[in-house]
One Martini backbone bead per residue (centre of mass of N, CA, C, O) as a GRO file, in nm:
protein
  160
    1THR     BB    1  10.696   8.804  15.983
    2GLY     BB    2  10.467   9.006  15.880
    3ALA     BB    3  10.295   9.189  15.654
    4ALA     BB    4  10.238   9.502  15.667
    5GLY     BB    5   9.928   9.573  15.540
    6ALA     BB    6   9.822   9.330  15.414
    7SER     BB    7   9.625   9.220  15.182
    8GLY     BB    8   9.432   8.998  15.269
    9GLU     BB    9   9.564   8.704  15.321
   10GLU     BB   10   9.762   8.529  15.527
   11ALA     BB   11   9.963   8.301  15.451
   12GLU     BB   12  10.101   8.019  15.495
   13GLN     BB   13  10.381   7.942  15.621
   14GLY     BB   14  10.562   7.783  15.361
   15ALA     BB   15  10.387   7.752  15.097
   16VAL     BB   16  10.620   7.940  14.984
   17THR     BB   17  10.938   7.884  14.825
   18LEU     BB   18  11.295   7.979  14.799
   19GLU     BB   19  11.543   7.821  14.621
   20ASP     BB   20  11.840   7.943  14.537
   21GLY     BB   21  11.808   8.241  14.582
   22TYR     BB   22  11.856   8.550  14.381
   23VAL     BB   23  12.016   8.863  14.321
   24GLY     BB   24  12.132   9.072  14.095
   25ALA     BB   25  12.385   9.261  14.072
   26LYS     BB   26  12.426   9.631  14.074
   27ASP     BB   27  12.443   9.944  13.953
   28SER     BB   28  12.328  10.276  13.921
   29ASP     BB   29  12.340  10.259  13.592
   30THR     BB   30  12.146  10.028  13.644
   31ALA     BB   31  11.780   9.967  13.631
   32MET     BB   32  11.817   9.639  13.632
   33THR     BB   33  11.696   9.321  13.755
   34ALA     BB   34  11.693   8.983  13.906
   35VAL     BB   35  11.509   8.691  14.008
   36PHE     BB   36  11.619   8.372  14.128
   37GLY     BB   37  11.494   8.030  14.137
   38SER     BB   38  11.302   7.802  14.341
   39LEU     BB   39  10.953   7.794  14.314
   40THR     BB   40  10.750   7.659  14.578
   41ASN     BB   41  10.457   7.456  14.618
   42HIS     BB   42  10.311   7.318  14.935
   43THR     BB   43  10.036   7.267  14.802
   44ASP     BB   44   9.716   7.133  14.660
   45THR     BB   45   9.719   7.415  14.501
   46ASP     BB   46   9.719   7.640  14.288
   47ILE     BB   47   9.927   7.938  14.238
   48HIS     BB   48   9.816   8.265  14.142
   49LEU     BB   49  10.028   8.509  14.053
   50THR     BB   50   9.981   8.883  14.017
   51ARG     BB   51  10.185   9.001  14.237
   52VAL     BB   52  10.482   9.214  14.307
   53ALA     BB   53  10.701   9.294  14.581
   54GLY     BB   54  10.958   9.506  14.741
   55SER     BB   55  11.224   9.640  14.949
   56MET     BB   56  11.308   9.765  14.691
   57PRO     BB   57  11.321   9.980  14.468
   58GLY     BB   58  11.058   9.951  14.223
   59ILE     BB   59  10.960   9.742  13.956
   60TYR     BB   60  10.754   9.451  13.964
   61GLN     BB   61  10.787   9.145  13.756
   62TYR     BB   62  10.670   8.895  13.562
   63HIS     BB   63  10.883   8.683  13.363
   64GLU     BB   64  10.964   8.582  13.023
   65VAL     BB   65  11.104   8.364  12.768
   66VAL     BB   66  11.038   8.407  12.413
   67ASP     BB   67  11.226   8.352  12.159
   68GLY     BB   68  11.449   8.545  12.318
   69VAL     BB   69  11.213   8.717  12.457
   70MET     BB   70  11.144   8.948  12.689
   71ARG     BB   71  10.846   8.931  12.907
   72GLU     BB   72  10.558   8.993  13.034
   73MET     BB   73  10.329   8.833  13.246
   74GLU     BB   74  10.008   8.920  13.220
   75ASP     BB   75   9.897   8.665  13.423
   76GLY     BB   76  10.134   8.586  13.557
   77MET     BB   77  10.213   8.323  13.800
   78THR     BB   78  10.212   7.964  13.812
   79ILE     BB   79  10.207   7.737  14.081
   80PRO     BB   80  10.195   7.426  14.114
   81ALA     BB   81  10.088   7.180  14.278
   82ASN     BB   82  10.355   7.054  14.424
   83GLY     BB   83  10.546   7.267  14.272
   84THR     BB   84  10.786   7.411  14.028
   85VAL     BB   85  10.954   7.718  13.948
   86GLU     BB   86  11.204   7.799  13.732
   87MET     BB   87  11.435   8.060  13.790
   88ALA     BB   88  11.614   8.176  13.497
   89PRO     BB   89  11.820   8.246  13.276
   90GLY     BB   90  11.608   8.246  12.991
   91GLY     BB   91  11.348   8.263  13.176
   92HIS     BB   92  11.199   8.271  13.443
   93HIS     BB   93  11.124   8.580  13.633
   94ILE     BB   94  11.202   8.859  13.845
   95MET     BB   95  11.166   9.189  13.796
   96VAL     BB   96  11.379   9.483  13.851
   97MET     BB   97  11.272   9.811  13.800
   98ASP     BB   98  11.359  10.133  13.837
   99ASN     BB   99  11.658  10.107  13.965
  100HIS     BB  100  11.911  10.355  14.108
  101GLU     BB  101  12.078  10.151  14.276
  102ASP     BB  102  12.286   9.986  14.459
  103ILE     BB  103  12.337   9.628  14.424
  104ALA     BB  104  12.494   9.424  14.662
  105ALA     BB  105  12.679   9.218  14.794
  106GLY     BB  106  12.494   9.151  15.107
  107ASP     BB  107  12.236   9.204  15.024
  108VAL     BB  108  11.873   9.210  15.080
  109LEU     BB  109  11.554   9.059  14.991
  110THR     BB  110  11.202   9.126  14.997
  111LEU     BB  111  10.920   8.937  14.903
  112THR     BB  112  10.578   9.000  14.778
  113LEU     BB  113  10.334   8.768  14.708
  114THR     BB  114  10.034   8.784  14.506
  115ALA     BB  115   9.733   8.645  14.481
  116GLU     BB  116   9.427   8.629  14.335
  117ASP     BB  117   9.293   8.580  14.640
  118GLY     BB  118   9.504   8.772  14.832
  119SER     BB  119   9.731   8.618  14.902
  120THR     BB  120  10.038   8.615  15.091
  121TYR     BB  121  10.401   8.591  15.017
  122GLU     BB  122  10.696   8.575  15.209
  123LEU     BB  123  11.035   8.653  15.103
  124THR     BB  124  11.332   8.628  15.277
  125ASP     BB  125  11.664   8.683  15.248
  126ILE     BB  126  11.758   8.756  14.958
  127PRO     BB  127  12.040   8.732  14.795
  128VAL     BB  128  12.311   8.902  14.670
  129ARG     BB  129  12.473   8.846  14.346
  130VAL     BB  130  12.718   8.789  14.129
  131GLN     BB  131  12.705   8.777  13.788
  132GLN     BB  132  12.774   8.628  13.511
  133SER     BB  133  12.839   8.693  13.212
  134GLY     BB  134  12.606   8.522  12.994
  135HIS     BB  135  12.487   8.289  13.191
  136GLU     BB  136  12.699   8.023  13.158
  137ASP     BB  137  12.847   8.067  13.431
  138TYR     BB  138  12.785   7.871  13.732
  139ASP     BB  139  13.039   7.841  13.927
  140GLY     BB  140  12.970   7.534  14.045
  141THR     BB  141  12.683   7.560  14.221
  142ASP     BB  142  12.478   7.347  14.068
  143MET     BB  143  12.559   7.037  14.077
  144GLY     BB  144  12.436   6.952  13.785
  145ASP     BB  145  12.134   7.095  13.801
  146MET     BB  146  12.025   7.110  13.457
  147ASP     BB  147  11.745   7.071  13.410
  148GLY     BB  148  11.614   7.166  13.093
  149MET     BB  149  11.887   7.260  12.928
  150ASP     BB  150  11.852   7.096  12.708
  151GLY     BB  151  11.882   7.243  12.391
  152MET     BB  152  12.019   7.542  12.480
  153ASP     BB  153  12.239   7.560  12.303
  154GLY     BB  154  12.311   7.884  12.181
  155MET     BB  155  12.086   8.093  12.271
  156ASP     BB  156  12.309   8.338  12.340
  157HIS     BB  157  12.390   8.335  12.048
  158ALA     BB  158  12.462   8.435  11.761
  159ASP     BB  159  12.371   8.418  11.461
  160HIS     BB  160  12.508   8.248  11.164
   0.00000   0.00000   0.00000
């Protein structure tokens, strides 16, 4: 299913995929959540994503965490050629802000990623799941695949 009325080119299906992707569940009292997972570029050229939209109400932005502070990535997000960007708590992610609805386990989200050249990439059926508070308990689903997390011990803890 193509994105109706998408501007620019419809990109090759499967050029960008999201593996182990999920949206953090939230209640209507919370105005924001985030999308995590492994965003992979299956092409031979870098894909510079500049816009993101989704099927749920809200403002969507590419974010990163630098020195413990979350901020918008002003220039968007680049997925390297034949490479992957890991979106995880405490790192890169896609924020969903100004959403005042319940987003519950069982719901699904469709994201439309737009690249600098106008190509669009649609990621469908991203599941909503309940996140553990503190982002440190990965409830055993990660299969020990925590590459790049070394040296991050204590990043979420108050300074002593």
